[in-house]
Short mmCIF file of C-alpha atoms in Angstrom, two decimals:
data_model
loop_
_atom_site.label_atom_id
_atom_site.label_comp_id
_atom_site.label_asym_id
_atom_site.label_seq_id
_atom_site.Cartn_x
_atom_site.Cartn_y
_atom_site.Cartn_z
CA MET L 4 -0.01 -0.25 -0.03
CA ALA L 5 3.15 1.82 0.44
CA ASP L 6 3.41 2.71 -2.95
CA THR L 7 0.06 3.30 -4.06
CA PHE L 8 -1.09 5.35 -0.77
CA VAL L 9 -0.17 9.15 -1.81
CA SER L 10 -1.22 13.12 -1.10
CA ASP L 11 -3.92 14.60 -2.36
CA PHE L 12 -1.58 16.82 -4.74
CA GLN L 13 0.19 13.81 -6.13
CA VAL L 14 -3.41 12.07 -6.71
CA ARG L 15 -4.63 15.44 -8.55
CA SER L 16 -1.10 15.80 -10.74
CA LEU L 17 -1.26 12.45 -11.82
CA ALA L 18 -5.22 12.37 -12.89
CA GLY L 19 -4.09 15.66 -14.85
CA GLU L 20 -6.89 17.87 -16.16
CA PRO L 21 -10.17 16.22 -16.65
CA PRO L 22 -12.08 16.65 -20.05
CA ALA L 23 -15.64 16.71 -18.21
CA SER L 24 -16.49 16.52 -14.47
CA VAL L 25 -19.38 16.92 -11.95
CA SER L 26 -19.13 18.50 -8.65
CA VAL L 27 -21.72 18.64 -5.53
CA ARG L 28 -20.40 20.51 -2.77
CA ASN L 29 -21.60 21.58 1.08
CA LEU L 30 -24.21 18.85 0.89
CA GLN L 31 -26.14 19.58 4.17
CA THR L 32 -27.01 16.64 6.87
CA SER L 33 -26.89 15.93 10.06
CA LEU L 34 -24.59 13.16 11.57
CA TYR L 35 -25.12 11.48 14.82
CA ALA L 36 -21.74 9.91 14.61
CA ALA L 37 -17.66 11.18 14.71
CA SER L 38 -16.76 13.41 17.91
CA ASP L 39 -17.19 17.11 18.65
CA ALA L 40 -14.95 19.69 19.54
CA TRP L 41 -14.82 18.41 22.94
CA GLY L 42 -14.16 14.81 21.53
CA ARG L 43 -17.23 13.55 22.96
CA LYS L 44 -18.96 10.57 20.85
CA CYS L 45 -21.74 12.09 19.02
CA VAL L 46 -24.56 8.72 19.35
CA SER L 47 -26.92 10.21 20.71
CA PHE L 48 -26.91 14.04 19.85
CA PRO L 49 -26.33 15.31 16.29
CA GLN L 50 -23.72 17.76 14.92
CA PRO L 51 -23.76 20.09 11.49
CA CYS L 52 -22.32 17.77 8.13
CA LEU L 53 -21.19 19.21 4.96
CA ILE L 54 -20.81 16.61 2.17
CA SER L 55 -18.57 17.32 -1.19
CA ALA L 56 -17.78 14.93 -4.36
CA GLU L 57 -16.05 15.41 -7.10
CA VAL L 58 -16.01 13.25 -10.05
CA HIS L 59 -13.89 13.40 -13.14
CA PHE L 60 -14.59 11.07 -16.25
CA LYS L 61 -12.18 9.63 -18.66
CA HIS L 62 -13.90 10.86 -21.66
CA PRO L 63 -15.71 14.20 -22.59
CA PHE L 64 -19.85 13.96 -22.53
CA GLY L 65 -21.14 12.66 -25.50
CA THR L 66 -24.64 12.11 -25.13
CA ALA L 67 -25.26 14.81 -22.98
CA ALA L 68 -23.89 17.42 -24.59
CA SER L 69 -24.80 16.36 -28.39
CA ASN L 70 -28.58 15.38 -27.63
CA ASP L 71 -29.03 17.42 -24.59
CA GLN L 72 -29.86 13.99 -22.44
CA LEU L 73 -28.26 12.49 -19.33
CA GLY L 74 -26.51 9.07 -20.40
CA ALA L 75 -23.84 6.97 -19.21
CA ASP L 76 -21.21 9.55 -19.81
CA THR L 77 -22.22 11.88 -16.77
CA VAL L 78 -23.50 11.83 -13.53
CA HIS L 79 -26.81 13.52 -12.89
CA TYR L 80 -25.86 15.70 -9.83
CA GLY L 81 -29.52 15.75 -8.49
CA ASN L 82 -28.91 11.67 -8.41
CA LEU L 83 -25.68 11.75 -6.97
CA SER L 84 -26.58 14.11 -3.78
CA LYS L 85 -29.63 11.69 -3.24
CA ALA L 86 -27.40 8.74 -3.22
CA ILE L 87 -25.19 10.73 -0.88
CA LEU L 88 -28.08 11.47 1.49
CA GLN L 89 -29.53 7.96 1.21
CA ARG L 90 -26.06 6.41 2.05
CA MET L 91 -25.95 8.79 5.22
CA LYS L 92 -29.15 7.92 6.37
CA ARG L 93 -27.29 5.45 8.85
CA PHE L 94 -25.85 8.29 10.61
CA THR L 95 -28.47 10.97 10.57
CA VAL L 96 -30.42 8.93 13.36
CA PRO L 97 -29.65 8.76 17.64
CA ARG L 98 -27.92 5.48 18.33
CA GLU L 99 -30.13 5.31 21.15
CA SER L 100 -32.46 4.34 18.47
CA SER L 101 -30.27 1.08 17.27
CA PRO L 102 -30.95 -2.02 18.05
CA PRO L 103 -29.95 -3.20 21.53
CA SER L 104 -27.97 -5.85 20.33
CA GLN L 105 -25.35 -3.45 19.11
CA SER L 106 -22.35 -3.15 21.80
CA GLN L 107 -20.86 0.36 23.12
CA ASP L 108 -17.86 -0.58 21.22
CA GLN L 109 -19.66 -0.62 17.42
CA GLU L 110 -21.25 2.99 18.31
CA SER L 111 -17.87 4.55 19.14
CA SER L 112 -16.67 2.96 16.14
CA PHE L 113 -19.03 5.21 14.19
CA THR L 114 -16.26 7.82 13.54
CA LEU L 115 -15.49 10.33 10.88
CA ALA L 116 -13.25 8.10 9.21
CA TYR L 117 -15.31 5.75 9.17
CA VAL L 118 -18.24 6.94 8.25
CA LEU L 119 -16.30 8.31 5.14
CA HIS L 120 -15.11 5.19 4.58
CA ASP L 121 -18.56 3.79 4.51
CA LEU L 122 -19.85 6.52 2.33
CA TRP L 123 -16.76 5.81 -0.31
CA VAL L 124 -18.29 2.20 -0.41
CA GLY L 125 -22.17 2.68 -1.14
CA LEU L 126 -20.71 5.05 -4.48
CA THR L 127 -18.15 2.96 -5.65
CA GLY L 128 -18.95 -0.45 -4.16
CA TRP L 129 -15.22 -1.06 -3.00
CA ALA L 130 -13.23 0.22 0.04
CA HIS L 131 -10.81 2.99 -0.19
CA PHE L 132 -8.03 0.72 -0.27
CA GLY L 133 -9.46 -1.17 -3.00
CA SER L 134 -10.45 -4.77 -1.79
CA VAL L 135 -13.94 -5.66 -2.55
CA LYS L 136 -16.96 -4.27 0.02
CA GLU L 137 -19.97 -4.92 -0.98
CA GLU L 138 -21.64 -6.99 -3.70
CA GLU L 139 -24.92 -4.76 -4.49
CA LYS L 140 -24.41 -2.17 -7.56
CA PRO L 141 -22.83 0.93 -6.64
CA PHE L 142 -23.92 4.05 -7.53
CA LEU L 143 -21.06 5.28 -9.72
CA ASP L 144 -19.46 3.22 -12.79
CA VAL L 145 -15.65 2.96 -11.63
CA GLY L 146 -14.79 2.06 -15.20
CA ALA L 147 -15.56 5.71 -16.44
CA ILE L 148 -14.36 7.48 -13.82
CA ARG L 149 -10.61 8.56 -13.66
CA PHE L 150 -10.29 10.82 -10.24
CA LEU L 151 -12.64 10.89 -7.75
CA SER L 152 -12.62 13.07 -4.46
CA LEU L 153 -14.84 12.54 -1.32
CA THR L 154 -14.82 15.56 2.17
CA ILE L 155 -16.95 15.24 4.91
CA THR L 156 -16.50 18.20 6.72
CA LEU L 157 -17.37 18.93 10.60
CA PRO L 158 -18.11 22.52 10.93
CA LYS L 159 -18.48 22.58 14.37
CA ALA L 160 -16.07 20.07 15.55
CA SER L 161 -13.30 22.91 16.02
CA LEU L 162 -13.32 24.60 18.97
CA LEU L 163 -10.94 27.74 18.11
CA GLY L 164 -11.35 27.20 14.27
CA GLU L 165 -13.87 26.62 11.49
CA GLY L 166 -13.96 23.28 11.70
CA VAL L 167 -12.79 19.99 10.82
CA SER L 168 -12.35 18.04 7.26
CA MET L 169 -11.69 14.49 6.14
CA THR L 170 -10.70 13.88 2.35
CA CYS L 171 -10.22 10.61 0.74
CA SER L 172 -9.39 10.78 -3.49
CA GLN L 173 -8.45 8.14 -5.52
CA PHE L 174 -7.12 8.17 -9.41
CA PHE L 175 -8.57 4.87 -11.27
CA LYS L 176 -5.84 4.18 -13.23
CA ASN L 177 -7.10 0.59 -14.18
CA GLY L 178 -10.46 0.33 -13.42
CA PRO L 179 -12.11 -1.91 -10.51
CA GLY L 180 -10.62 -5.48 -10.32
CA GLU L 181 -7.57 -6.97 -9.46
CA LYS L 182 -5.48 -4.22 -10.40
CA MET L 183 -7.15 -1.85 -8.08
CA ARG L 184 -4.06 -1.73 -5.82
CA GLU L 185 -2.14 0.03 -8.55
CA ASN L 186 -4.47 2.56 -8.35
CA LEU L 187 -3.25 6.02 -6.46
CA ILE L 188 -5.43 6.45 -3.34
CA SER L 189 -5.03 9.63 -0.85
CA ALA L 190 -7.01 10.20 2.70
CA SER L 191 -6.24 13.57 4.94
CA LEU L 192 -7.28 15.30 7.74
CA LYS L 193 -7.64 19.25 8.19
CA LEU L 194 -7.94 21.47 11.04
CA HIS L 195 -9.17 25.07 8.98
CA GLY L 196 -8.53 28.17 10.20
CA LEU L 197 -7.72 28.17 14.02
CA ARG L 198 -7.38 31.80 15.22
CA VAL L 199 -5.19 31.56 17.89
CA PRO L 200 -3.30 34.28 20.08
CA THR L 201 0.45 33.73 19.36
CA LEU L 202 3.66 35.83 19.71
CA VAL L 203 5.23 36.57 16.95
CA GLY L 204 7.20 39.12 14.42
CA VAL L 205 10.51 40.61 14.20
CA ASN L 206 9.27 44.40 14.91
CA PRO L 207 9.72 45.76 18.68
CA HIS L 208 5.97 46.13 19.17
CA GLU L 209 5.24 42.39 17.90
CA ARG L 210 6.85 41.65 20.70
CA THR L 211 4.97 43.83 23.89
CA ALA L 212 1.28 41.32 23.03
CA LYS L 213 -0.22 38.15 21.17
CA GLN L 214 -1.77 38.87 17.95
CA PHE L 215 -4.53 36.22 16.45
CA VAL L 216 -2.19 34.07 13.63
CA THR L 217 -4.70 31.78 11.45
CA THR L 218 -3.38 28.48 11.20
CA THR L 219 -4.65 25.39 8.83
CA VAL L 220 -3.34 22.32 9.30
CA ASN L 221 -3.54 19.52 6.56
CA VAL L 222 -2.49 16.01 7.54
CA GLU L 223 -1.87 13.66 4.54
CA ARG L 224 -1.54 10.29 4.29
CA TYR L 225 -3.65 9.64 7.08
CA PHE L 226 -4.27 6.01 8.00
CA ARG L 227 -6.23 6.79 11.47
CA MET L 228 -9.21 5.55 12.03
CA ASP L 229 -10.38 6.93 15.17
CA ASP L 230 -11.20 10.82 15.51
CA TYR L 231 -8.15 11.88 16.40
CA TYR L 232 -8.91 15.58 15.62
CA PRO L 233 -9.96 17.15 19.64
CA GLU L 234 -6.07 16.17 20.04
CA LEU L 235 -4.85 16.82 17.10
CA GLU L 236 -6.07 20.74 17.88
CA GLY L 237 -5.40 20.74 20.81
CA ARG L 238 -1.42 19.87 20.08
CA VAL L 239 -1.64 22.83 17.52
CA VAL L 240 -2.88 25.29 19.95
CA LYS L 241 -1.05 24.82 22.93
CA ALA L 242 2.42 24.62 20.77
CA LEU L 243 1.07 28.24 19.35
CA GLU L 244 0.40 29.88 22.41
CA GLU L 245 3.52 28.42 24.20
CA SER L 246 6.13 29.62 21.71
CA SER L 247 7.59 33.15 20.84
CA PHE L 248 9.22 32.97 17.49
CA GLU L 249 9.91 36.12 15.24
CA THR L 250 9.42 34.37 12.24
CA LEU L 251 6.56 32.63 10.92
CA GLU L 252 8.98 29.99 9.17
CA ALA L 253 10.57 29.23 12.30
CA LEU L 254 6.98 28.87 14.18
CA GLY L 255 5.73 26.72 11.24
CA ALA L 256 8.39 24.31 11.20
CA HIS L 257 8.23 23.98 15.42
CA LEU L 258 4.77 23.39 14.71
CA ALA L 259 5.25 20.42 12.31
CA GLU L 260 7.78 19.20 15.03
CA LYS L 261 5.16 18.79 17.28
CA ILE L 262 2.76 17.59 15.07
CA LEU L 263 5.39 15.12 13.67
CA GLU L 264 6.86 13.67 17.40
CA PRO L 265 6.40 9.89 17.56
CA ASP L 266 5.25 9.91 21.04
CA HIS L 267 1.24 10.32 20.60
CA MET L 268 0.97 8.51 17.53
CA LYS L 269 2.01 5.43 15.64
CA ASP L 270 1.72 6.47 11.56
CA HIS L 271 4.26 9.76 12.23
CA THR L 272 6.77 8.43 10.04
CA LYS L 273 4.09 8.04 7.23
CA TRP L 274 2.27 11.53 7.56
CA GLN L 275 3.32 14.74 5.36
CA VAL L 276 2.08 17.87 7.51
CA HIS L 277 0.95 20.80 4.99
CA ILE L 278 0.78 23.95 7.29
CA ARG L 279 -0.59 27.51 6.30
CA MET L 280 -0.31 30.11 8.70
CA GLU L 281 -1.99 33.80 8.07
CA LYS L 282 -1.23 36.93 10.11
CA PRO L 283 -4.00 39.62 9.72
CA THR L 284 -2.83 42.12 11.22
CA ALA L 285 1.00 42.20 10.39
CA VAL L 286 0.50 44.10 6.51
CA PRO L 287 -2.18 47.15 6.82
CA LEU L 288 -2.42 47.63 3.17
CA ALA L 289 -3.31 43.75 2.50
CA ASP L 290 -5.62 41.01 3.83
CA CYS L 291 -2.54 39.00 5.87
CA PRO L 292 0.71 37.73 4.51
CA ILE L 293 0.99 34.06 4.52
CA VAL L 294 3.81 31.22 5.26
CA GLU L 295 3.53 27.74 4.30
CA VAL L 296 5.51 24.95 5.28
CA ARG L 297 5.45 21.10 4.68
CA ALA L 298 7.10 18.59 6.46
CA GLY L 299 6.93 14.54 6.99
CA TYR L 300 7.37 11.92 4.57
CA GLY L 301 9.16 12.90 1.73
CA PHE L 302 9.96 16.17 2.75
CA PRO L 303 13.44 16.85 5.16
CA ALA L 304 13.35 17.68 8.37
CA PRO L 305 12.90 21.93 8.85
CA GLY L 306 15.50 23.78 10.18
CA ARG L 307 14.95 25.81 13.05
CA PRO L 308 17.87 27.53 14.61
CA ASN L 309 16.15 29.31 17.07
CA ALA L 310 14.22 27.39 19.48
CA SER L 311 11.88 28.70 22.21
#
């Protein structure tokens, strides 16, 4: 799997520019699954959920374009939306209404990653890692698809940010079957727009008080199936609050080190971390300056000459 499990950037690059595509963005529902911003399992109370799907086809629209009729060369976005919501129904009811035989362990297994992978199976008929999962006819004809991406966003699952999301993407090089393992896949977990007061800056006045740094953290090559995002947010916030660097570059390197430390998770050697930091008050005539840092698998360790 190491040869086929890559970053989202690599999947999209190899899939190339599509001749045709259909997407649905931010389809809304409520989710009795995954964890909230405090790490509580949402099995008896809901949280808002947004779902986005992006389908790239191998060939241009034929019948749909020439005859103005839907055919096998496209996917109706209305039907795609209905298929997504139908699949998600199993997670949009309280777990209290589940059969008594269902154990607490089974209920707690309904994590964000579990929901996303279940949706993937419902649309493609295949598990995200390429093994047969279901015999029922899937909604999508994988043989006609070159690239597929699904994202589930939990806008209220962050205490200091704009939400949490997880994305799965796949480049279908060979289509379904035994060669499925040759298709490139990706999975990532993202913390959106954390606003944390941080002591950072080279100017004398910036050393006298903290200012907001808006930070987005995207962990790619993400293997975990548990709801790690409350812990990850806590680790990121703690690192920002306790730091006192002069440059965003050094702060980003420090933050990457904290995220990739091996003491709190087992998959750190396979992760790629993309950190984006904004200082809204730093440049008066611009929205903000932005610094981005990438670290982890495939990237050299970031240099950080002045540790806090």
